XYZ file of C-alpha atoms in Angstrom:
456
model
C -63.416 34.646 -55.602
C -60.320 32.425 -56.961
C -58.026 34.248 -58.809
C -55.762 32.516 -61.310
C -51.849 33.651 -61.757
C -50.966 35.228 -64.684
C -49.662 32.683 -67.602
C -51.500 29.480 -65.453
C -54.879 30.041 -67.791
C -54.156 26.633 -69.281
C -54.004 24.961 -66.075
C -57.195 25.104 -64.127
C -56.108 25.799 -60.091
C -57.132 23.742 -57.395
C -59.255 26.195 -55.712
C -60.889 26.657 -58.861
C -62.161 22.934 -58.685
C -63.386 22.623 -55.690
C -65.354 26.341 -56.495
C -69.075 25.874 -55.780
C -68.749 21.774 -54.347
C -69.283 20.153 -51.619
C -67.365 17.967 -49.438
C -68.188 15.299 -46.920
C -65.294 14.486 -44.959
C -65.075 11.306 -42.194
C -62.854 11.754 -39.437
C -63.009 15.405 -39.221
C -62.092 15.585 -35.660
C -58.859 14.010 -36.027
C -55.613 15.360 -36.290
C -54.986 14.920 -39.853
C -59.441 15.664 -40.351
C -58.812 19.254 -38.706
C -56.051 19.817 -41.006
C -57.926 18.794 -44.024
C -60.765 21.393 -43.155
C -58.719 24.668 -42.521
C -56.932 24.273 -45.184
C -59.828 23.242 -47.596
C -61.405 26.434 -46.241
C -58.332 28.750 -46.079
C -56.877 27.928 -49.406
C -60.442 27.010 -51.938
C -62.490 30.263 -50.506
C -65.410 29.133 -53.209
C -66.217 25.578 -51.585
C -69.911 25.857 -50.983
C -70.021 23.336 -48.008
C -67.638 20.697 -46.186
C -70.054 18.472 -44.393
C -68.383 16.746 -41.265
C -69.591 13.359 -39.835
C -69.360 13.395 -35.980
C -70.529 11.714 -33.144
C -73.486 12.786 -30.893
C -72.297 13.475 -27.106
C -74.925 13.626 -25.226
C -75.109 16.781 -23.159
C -73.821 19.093 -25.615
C -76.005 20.496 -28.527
C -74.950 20.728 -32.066
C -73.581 24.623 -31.374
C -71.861 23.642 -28.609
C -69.555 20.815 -30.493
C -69.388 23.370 -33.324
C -67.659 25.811 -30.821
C -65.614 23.039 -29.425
C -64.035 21.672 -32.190
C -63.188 24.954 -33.536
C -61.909 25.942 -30.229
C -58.182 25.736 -31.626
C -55.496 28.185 -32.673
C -55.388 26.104 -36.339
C -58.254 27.886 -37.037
C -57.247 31.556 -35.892
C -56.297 32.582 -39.511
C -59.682 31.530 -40.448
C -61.247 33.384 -37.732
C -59.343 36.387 -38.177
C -59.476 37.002 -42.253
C -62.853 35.065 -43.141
C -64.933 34.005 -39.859
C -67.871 34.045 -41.873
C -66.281 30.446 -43.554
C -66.405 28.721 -40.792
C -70.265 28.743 -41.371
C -69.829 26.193 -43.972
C -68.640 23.282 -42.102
C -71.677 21.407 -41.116
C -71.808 18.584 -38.848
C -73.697 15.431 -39.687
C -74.602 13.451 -36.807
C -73.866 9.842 -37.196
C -71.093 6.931 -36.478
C -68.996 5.383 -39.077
C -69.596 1.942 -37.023
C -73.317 2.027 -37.559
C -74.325 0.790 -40.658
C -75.742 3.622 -42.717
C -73.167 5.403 -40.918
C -76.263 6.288 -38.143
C -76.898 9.467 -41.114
C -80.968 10.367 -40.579
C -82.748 10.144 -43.852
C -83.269 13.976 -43.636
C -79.394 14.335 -43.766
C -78.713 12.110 -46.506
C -80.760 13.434 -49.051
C -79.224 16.762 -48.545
C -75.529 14.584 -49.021
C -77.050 12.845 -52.212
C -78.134 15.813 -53.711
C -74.987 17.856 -52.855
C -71.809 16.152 -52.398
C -69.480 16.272 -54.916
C -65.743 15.326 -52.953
C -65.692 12.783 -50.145
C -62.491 12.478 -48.165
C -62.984 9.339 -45.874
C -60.023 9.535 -43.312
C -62.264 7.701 -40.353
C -60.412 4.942 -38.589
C -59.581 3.745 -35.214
C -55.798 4.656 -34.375
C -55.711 2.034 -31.770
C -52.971 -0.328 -33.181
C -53.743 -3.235 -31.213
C -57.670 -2.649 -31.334
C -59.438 -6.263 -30.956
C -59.623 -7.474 -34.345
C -63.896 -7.270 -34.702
C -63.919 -3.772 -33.701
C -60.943 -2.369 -36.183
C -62.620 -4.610 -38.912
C -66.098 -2.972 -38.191
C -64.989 0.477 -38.284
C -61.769 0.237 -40.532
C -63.273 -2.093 -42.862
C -67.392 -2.500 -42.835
C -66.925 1.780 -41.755
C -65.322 2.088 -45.228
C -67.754 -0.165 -47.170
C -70.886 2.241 -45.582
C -68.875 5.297 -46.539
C -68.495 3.818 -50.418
C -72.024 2.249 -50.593
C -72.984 6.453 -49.490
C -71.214 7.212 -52.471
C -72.731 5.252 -55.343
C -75.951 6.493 -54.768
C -74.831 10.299 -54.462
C -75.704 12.042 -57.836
C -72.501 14.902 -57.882
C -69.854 12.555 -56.818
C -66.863 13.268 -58.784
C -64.181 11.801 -56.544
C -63.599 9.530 -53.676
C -60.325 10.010 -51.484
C -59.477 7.216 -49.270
C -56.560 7.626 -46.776
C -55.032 4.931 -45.765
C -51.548 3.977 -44.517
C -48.026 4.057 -45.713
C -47.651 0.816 -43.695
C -50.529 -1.286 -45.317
C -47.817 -3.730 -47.011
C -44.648 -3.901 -44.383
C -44.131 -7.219 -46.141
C -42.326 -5.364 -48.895
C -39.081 -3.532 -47.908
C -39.871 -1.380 -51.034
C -43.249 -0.374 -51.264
C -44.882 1.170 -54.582
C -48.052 3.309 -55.577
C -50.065 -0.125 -56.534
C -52.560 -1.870 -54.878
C -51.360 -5.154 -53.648
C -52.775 -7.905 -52.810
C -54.882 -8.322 -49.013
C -52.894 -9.938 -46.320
C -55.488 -13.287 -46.188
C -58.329 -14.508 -47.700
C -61.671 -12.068 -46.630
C -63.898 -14.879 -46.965
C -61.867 -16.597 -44.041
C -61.591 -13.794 -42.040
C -65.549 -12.874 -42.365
C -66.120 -16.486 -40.998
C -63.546 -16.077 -38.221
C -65.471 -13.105 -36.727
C -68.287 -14.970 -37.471
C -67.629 -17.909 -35.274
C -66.002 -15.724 -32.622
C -62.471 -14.933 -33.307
C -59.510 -15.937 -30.474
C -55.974 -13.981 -30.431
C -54.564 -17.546 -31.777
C -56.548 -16.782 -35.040
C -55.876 -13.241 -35.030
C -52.404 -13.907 -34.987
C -52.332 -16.518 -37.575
C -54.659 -14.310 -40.143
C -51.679 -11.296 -39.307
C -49.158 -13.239 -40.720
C -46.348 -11.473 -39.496
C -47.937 -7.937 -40.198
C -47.465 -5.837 -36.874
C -51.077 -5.030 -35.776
C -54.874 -5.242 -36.568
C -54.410 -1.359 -37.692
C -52.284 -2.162 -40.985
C -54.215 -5.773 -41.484
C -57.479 -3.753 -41.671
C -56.414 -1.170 -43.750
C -55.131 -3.310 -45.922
C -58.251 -4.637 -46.636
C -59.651 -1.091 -46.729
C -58.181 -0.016 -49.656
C -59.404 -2.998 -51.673
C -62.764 -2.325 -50.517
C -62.634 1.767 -51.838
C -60.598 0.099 -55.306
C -64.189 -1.585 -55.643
C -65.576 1.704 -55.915
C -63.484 3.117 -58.930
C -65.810 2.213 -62.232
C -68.018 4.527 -60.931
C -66.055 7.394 -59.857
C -62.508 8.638 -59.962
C -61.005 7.276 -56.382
C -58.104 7.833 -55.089
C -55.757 5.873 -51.770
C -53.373 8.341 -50.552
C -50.786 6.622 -47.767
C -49.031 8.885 -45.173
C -46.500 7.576 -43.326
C -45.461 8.803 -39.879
C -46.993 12.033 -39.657
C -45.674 14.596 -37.851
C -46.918 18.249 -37.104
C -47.487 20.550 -39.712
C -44.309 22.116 -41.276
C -45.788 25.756 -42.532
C -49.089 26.542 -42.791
C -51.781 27.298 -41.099
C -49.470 27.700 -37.912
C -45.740 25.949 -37.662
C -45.706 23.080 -35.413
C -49.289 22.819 -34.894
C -50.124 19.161 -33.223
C -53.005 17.879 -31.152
C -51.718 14.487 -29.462
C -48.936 12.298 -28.865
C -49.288 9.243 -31.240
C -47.149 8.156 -34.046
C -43.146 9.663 -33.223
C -43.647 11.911 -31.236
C -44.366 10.856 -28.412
C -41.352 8.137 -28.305
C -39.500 11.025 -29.380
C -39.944 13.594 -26.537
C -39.547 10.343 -24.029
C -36.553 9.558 -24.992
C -34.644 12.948 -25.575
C -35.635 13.645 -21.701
C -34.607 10.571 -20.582
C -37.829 8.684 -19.790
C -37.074 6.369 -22.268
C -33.494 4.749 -22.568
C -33.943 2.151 -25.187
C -34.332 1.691 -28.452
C -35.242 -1.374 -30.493
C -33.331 -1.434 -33.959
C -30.505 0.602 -35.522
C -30.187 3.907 -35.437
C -29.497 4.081 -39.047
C -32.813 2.592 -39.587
C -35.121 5.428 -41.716
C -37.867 7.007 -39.877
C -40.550 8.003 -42.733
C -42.212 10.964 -41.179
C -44.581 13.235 -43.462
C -46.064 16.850 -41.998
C -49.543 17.223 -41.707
C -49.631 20.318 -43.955
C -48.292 18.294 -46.809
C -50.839 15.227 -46.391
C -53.953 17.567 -46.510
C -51.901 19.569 -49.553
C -51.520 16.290 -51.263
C -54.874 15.273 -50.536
C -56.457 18.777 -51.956
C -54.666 18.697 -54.818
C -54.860 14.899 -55.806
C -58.904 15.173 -55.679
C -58.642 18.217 -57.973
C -56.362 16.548 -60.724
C -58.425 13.106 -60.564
C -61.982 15.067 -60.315
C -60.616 17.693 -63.579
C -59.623 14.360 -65.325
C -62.015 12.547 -64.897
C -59.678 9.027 -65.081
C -61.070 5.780 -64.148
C -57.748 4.565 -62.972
C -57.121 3.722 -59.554
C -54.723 6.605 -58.244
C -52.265 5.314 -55.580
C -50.015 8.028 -53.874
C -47.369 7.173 -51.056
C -47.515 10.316 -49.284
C -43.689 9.138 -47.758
C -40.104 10.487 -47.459
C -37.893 7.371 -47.317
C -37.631 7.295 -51.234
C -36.344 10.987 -52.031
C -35.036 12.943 -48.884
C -34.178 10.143 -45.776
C -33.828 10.814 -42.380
C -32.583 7.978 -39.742
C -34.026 7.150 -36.444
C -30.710 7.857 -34.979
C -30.823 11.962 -36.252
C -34.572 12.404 -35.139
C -33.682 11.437 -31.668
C -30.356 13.774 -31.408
C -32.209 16.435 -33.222
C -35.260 16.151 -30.588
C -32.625 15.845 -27.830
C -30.828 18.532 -28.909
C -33.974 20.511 -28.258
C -34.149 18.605 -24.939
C -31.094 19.779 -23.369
C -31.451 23.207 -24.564
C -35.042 24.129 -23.331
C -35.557 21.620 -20.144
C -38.769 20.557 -19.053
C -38.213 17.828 -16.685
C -36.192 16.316 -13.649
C -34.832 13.270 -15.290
C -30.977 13.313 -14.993
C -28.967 12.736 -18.360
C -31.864 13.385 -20.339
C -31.140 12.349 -24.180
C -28.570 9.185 -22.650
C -30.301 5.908 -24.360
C -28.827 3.145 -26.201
C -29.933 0.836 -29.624
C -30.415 -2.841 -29.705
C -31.300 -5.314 -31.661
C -32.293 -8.073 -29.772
C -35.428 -8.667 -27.397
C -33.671 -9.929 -24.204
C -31.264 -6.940 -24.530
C -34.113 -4.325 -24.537
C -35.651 -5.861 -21.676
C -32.620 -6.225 -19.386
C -31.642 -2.249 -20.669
C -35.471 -1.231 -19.804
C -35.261 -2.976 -16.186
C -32.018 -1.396 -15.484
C -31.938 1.859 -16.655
C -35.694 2.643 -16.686
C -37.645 0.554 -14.017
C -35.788 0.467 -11.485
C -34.512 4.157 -11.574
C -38.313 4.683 -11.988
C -39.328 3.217 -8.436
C -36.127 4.895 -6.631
C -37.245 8.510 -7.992
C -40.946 7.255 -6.525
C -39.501 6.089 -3.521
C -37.737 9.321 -2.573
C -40.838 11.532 -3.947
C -43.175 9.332 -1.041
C -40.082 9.957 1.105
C -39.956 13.982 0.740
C -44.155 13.936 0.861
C -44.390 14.168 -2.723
C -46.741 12.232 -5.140
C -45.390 9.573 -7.103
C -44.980 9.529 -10.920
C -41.936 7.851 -12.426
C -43.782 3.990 -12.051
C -47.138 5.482 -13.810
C -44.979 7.734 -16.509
C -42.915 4.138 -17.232
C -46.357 2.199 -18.014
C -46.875 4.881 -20.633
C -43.366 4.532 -21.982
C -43.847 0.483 -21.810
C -46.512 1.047 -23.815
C -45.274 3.533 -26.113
C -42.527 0.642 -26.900
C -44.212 -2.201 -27.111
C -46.649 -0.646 -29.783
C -44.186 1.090 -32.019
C -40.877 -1.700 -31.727
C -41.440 -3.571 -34.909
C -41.728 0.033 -36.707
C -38.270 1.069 -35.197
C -36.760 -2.242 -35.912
C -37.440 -2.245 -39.737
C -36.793 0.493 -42.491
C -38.813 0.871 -45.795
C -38.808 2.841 -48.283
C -42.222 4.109 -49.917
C -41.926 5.160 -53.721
C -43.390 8.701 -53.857
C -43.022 9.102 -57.518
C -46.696 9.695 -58.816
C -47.065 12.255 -55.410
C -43.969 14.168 -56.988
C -45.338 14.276 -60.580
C -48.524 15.244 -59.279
C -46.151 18.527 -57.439
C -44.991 19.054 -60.447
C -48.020 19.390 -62.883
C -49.341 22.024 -60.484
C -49.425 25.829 -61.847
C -47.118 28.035 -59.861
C -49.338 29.615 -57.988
C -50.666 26.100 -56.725
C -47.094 24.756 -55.823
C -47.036 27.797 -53.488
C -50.214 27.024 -51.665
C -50.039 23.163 -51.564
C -46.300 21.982 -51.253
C -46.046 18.525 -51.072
C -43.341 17.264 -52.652
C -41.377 15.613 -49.748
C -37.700 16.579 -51.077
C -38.750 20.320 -50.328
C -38.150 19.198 -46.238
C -35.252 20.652 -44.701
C -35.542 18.545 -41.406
C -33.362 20.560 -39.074
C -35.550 23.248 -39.355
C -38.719 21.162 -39.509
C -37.811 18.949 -36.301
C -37.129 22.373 -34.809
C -40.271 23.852 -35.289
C -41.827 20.106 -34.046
C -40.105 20.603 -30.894
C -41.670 24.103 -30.224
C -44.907 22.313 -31.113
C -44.909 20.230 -28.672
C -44.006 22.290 -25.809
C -46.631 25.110 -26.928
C -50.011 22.849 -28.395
C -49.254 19.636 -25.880
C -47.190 20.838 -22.804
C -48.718 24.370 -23.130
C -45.411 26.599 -22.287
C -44.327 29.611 -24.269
């Protein structure tokens, strides 16, 4: 049962919205998806249901992905005070790349006649995917998940999550919808007639990858959507692990900062492209799913027709550079070693192209295939050559991010903070200026060594 504070009787709660609906959720099985679920479970006790779309495996029955997915200490506070909860996620068998989403027709009457919150976060995280395969699950993925939604008869509100980086054309970047990065038309006959890179280049324009260009065009496809039903975009930048609750530190992979990050406080990265006054934008998990929560509650209580844009971003209100996330992470480094690189934490920052390379040959390759060569030497496998690939890679995808520094307005996310009762502000922080980033980065680092490296 949700209880309300004492004095918030004016001010209906969060839990209290979401008391008795249902939610269909895409990209469940994601970092920021698993999030989204314990803490929709956790923190709204009354939820009836949170259907989860996921992908058939074949060899493993419907039980036996259940037990996998929840196979993870995020959901030990769940299992240890309510167990019984987890009984309400359901998994929906389908594929957002399948038109229809692959949903039988069994399945989605039971969505139409229940669903009342969808929270699409589906999207391929591959920043250089081929263009035709991000547009047909980023874009045509999106446009299956909203053409679901018209015909559902509950639907009260549509949550869309996006990217903080849809519109790195802008140095300052507001909660509006801008315009898409090229004319759809042009790009639906491109992938008609059998796109090459040269055209995928041209129709990026300058944007950094087919990630943010579909996206982009995401959004306006879910703004389509809002005459019928209150929908909102929320953008996260950079996230990072989750900052309090359910566990400190929790993560489940390396993408986004993190993994540059740990490679370069232990020294398997030495280079750097931009300044290290350039600021990073990273957002915890915990306060993307808070925002989330919360946002869907306000819009659904409201019942607005207004497209709700919220940057779920630091850079506006509390900063931190590129140059103190790496000394914070290698401060971590030094202090609790994991590897045998020597001067881990030494790198440098550049600015130009043919710098980075000559820097990357010199102090990373070539150091790379005399640690290998000494390894075959003392009968030991190799490793440094393969690890630098990764790193090559790491760099190459995430250089035009730590070249250039934004800042995303977080204004409406910060009213939205501060229009919660009490009691809610507790339970779903998300007003980025709340961060104390010593402490957080600390906690990241103990993240990753317990939930990625697995040591105590």
């Amino acid at each position: 049962m949700v209880v309300r504070a004492t004095g918030d009787a004016e001010k209906p709660s969060v839990a209290e919205f979401y008391a008795g609906k249902s939610v269909f959720i895409t990209g469940g099985t994601g970092f920021l998806g698993k999030v989204f679920i314990e803490k929709l479970l956790y923190s709204c006790p009354d939820i009836a249901k949170v259907f989860m779309l996921i992908r058939e495996k074949k060899g493993l029955s419907i039980s036996e992905r259940m037990n996998q997915f929840l196979d993870d200490p995020l959901f030990n506070r769940l299992k240890d005070k309510r167990s019984t909860d987890l009984k309400k996620i359901v998994l929906i068998p389908g594929d957002i790349s399948v038109p229809g989403l692959g949903i039988s027709r069994e399945i989605e009457n039971i969505l139409l006649e229940t669903v009342s919150v969808i929270i699409h976060s589906a999207a391929t995280v591959k920043l250089n995917e081929p263009l035709p395969t991000a547009w047909k699950i980023n874009v045509e993925g999106t446009r299956s998940v909203v053409a679901l939604s018209k015909r559902m008869k509950r639907i009260e509100v549509f949550i869309h999550i996006s990217t903080a980086y849809t519109n790195t054309n802008r140095k300052v970047v507001e909660e509006i919808l801008y315009p898409p990065p090229a004319d759809i038309n042009e790009v639906y006959q491109l992938l008609e007639d059998g796109i090459t890179e040269e055209d995928t280049e041209r129709l990026l324009n300058g944007r950094p990858n087919t990630y943010t260009f579909t996206k982009s065009f995401s959004e306006h496809v879910v703004a389509e959507n809002q005459v019928r039903v209150p929908t909102i975009i929320v953008r996260p930048s950079i996230v990072g692990s989750v900052k309090d609750h359910p566990i400190k530190g929790w993560l489940n992979n390396w993408f986004g900062a993190t993994g540059l990050s740990v490679f370069t406080a232990r020294g398997m990265n030495r280079v750097l492209y931009g300044r290290s006054s350039n600021v990073v934008d990273l957002i915890p998990a915990d306060y993307v799913a808070n925002l989330v929560i919360a946002a869907g509650a306000k819009s659904g209580n409201e019942k607005s027709s207004e497209l709700k844009v919220y940057n779920c971003c630091s850079s506006s209100c509390n900063q931190i550079t590129l140059g103190t996330v790496m000394a914070k992470f290698t401060e971590d480094a030094v202090n609790q070693p994991s590897s045998d690189m020597l001067l881990p934490g030494w790198y440098v920052f550049t600015r130009y192209k043919w710098m980075m390379t000559v820097w990357t040959i010199l102090l990373q390759v070539i150091p790379a295939y005399l640690a290998d060569t000494y390894r075959i030497l003392t009968r030991k496998n190799p490793r440094y050559v393969k690890l630098q690939s990764l790193v090559a890679q790491t760099q190459t995808a995430l250089r035009f991010f730590t070249f250039n520094s934004w800042v995303m307005k977080a204004d409406r996310v910060r009213e939205l903070f501060a229009s919660l009762s009490p009691a809610d502000k507790d339970i779903f922080p998300c007003d980025p200026i709340s961060i104390d980033w010593n402490e957080y980065i600390k906690d990241y680092c103990c993240g990753v060594r317990q939930f990625l490296e697995k040591r105590k």
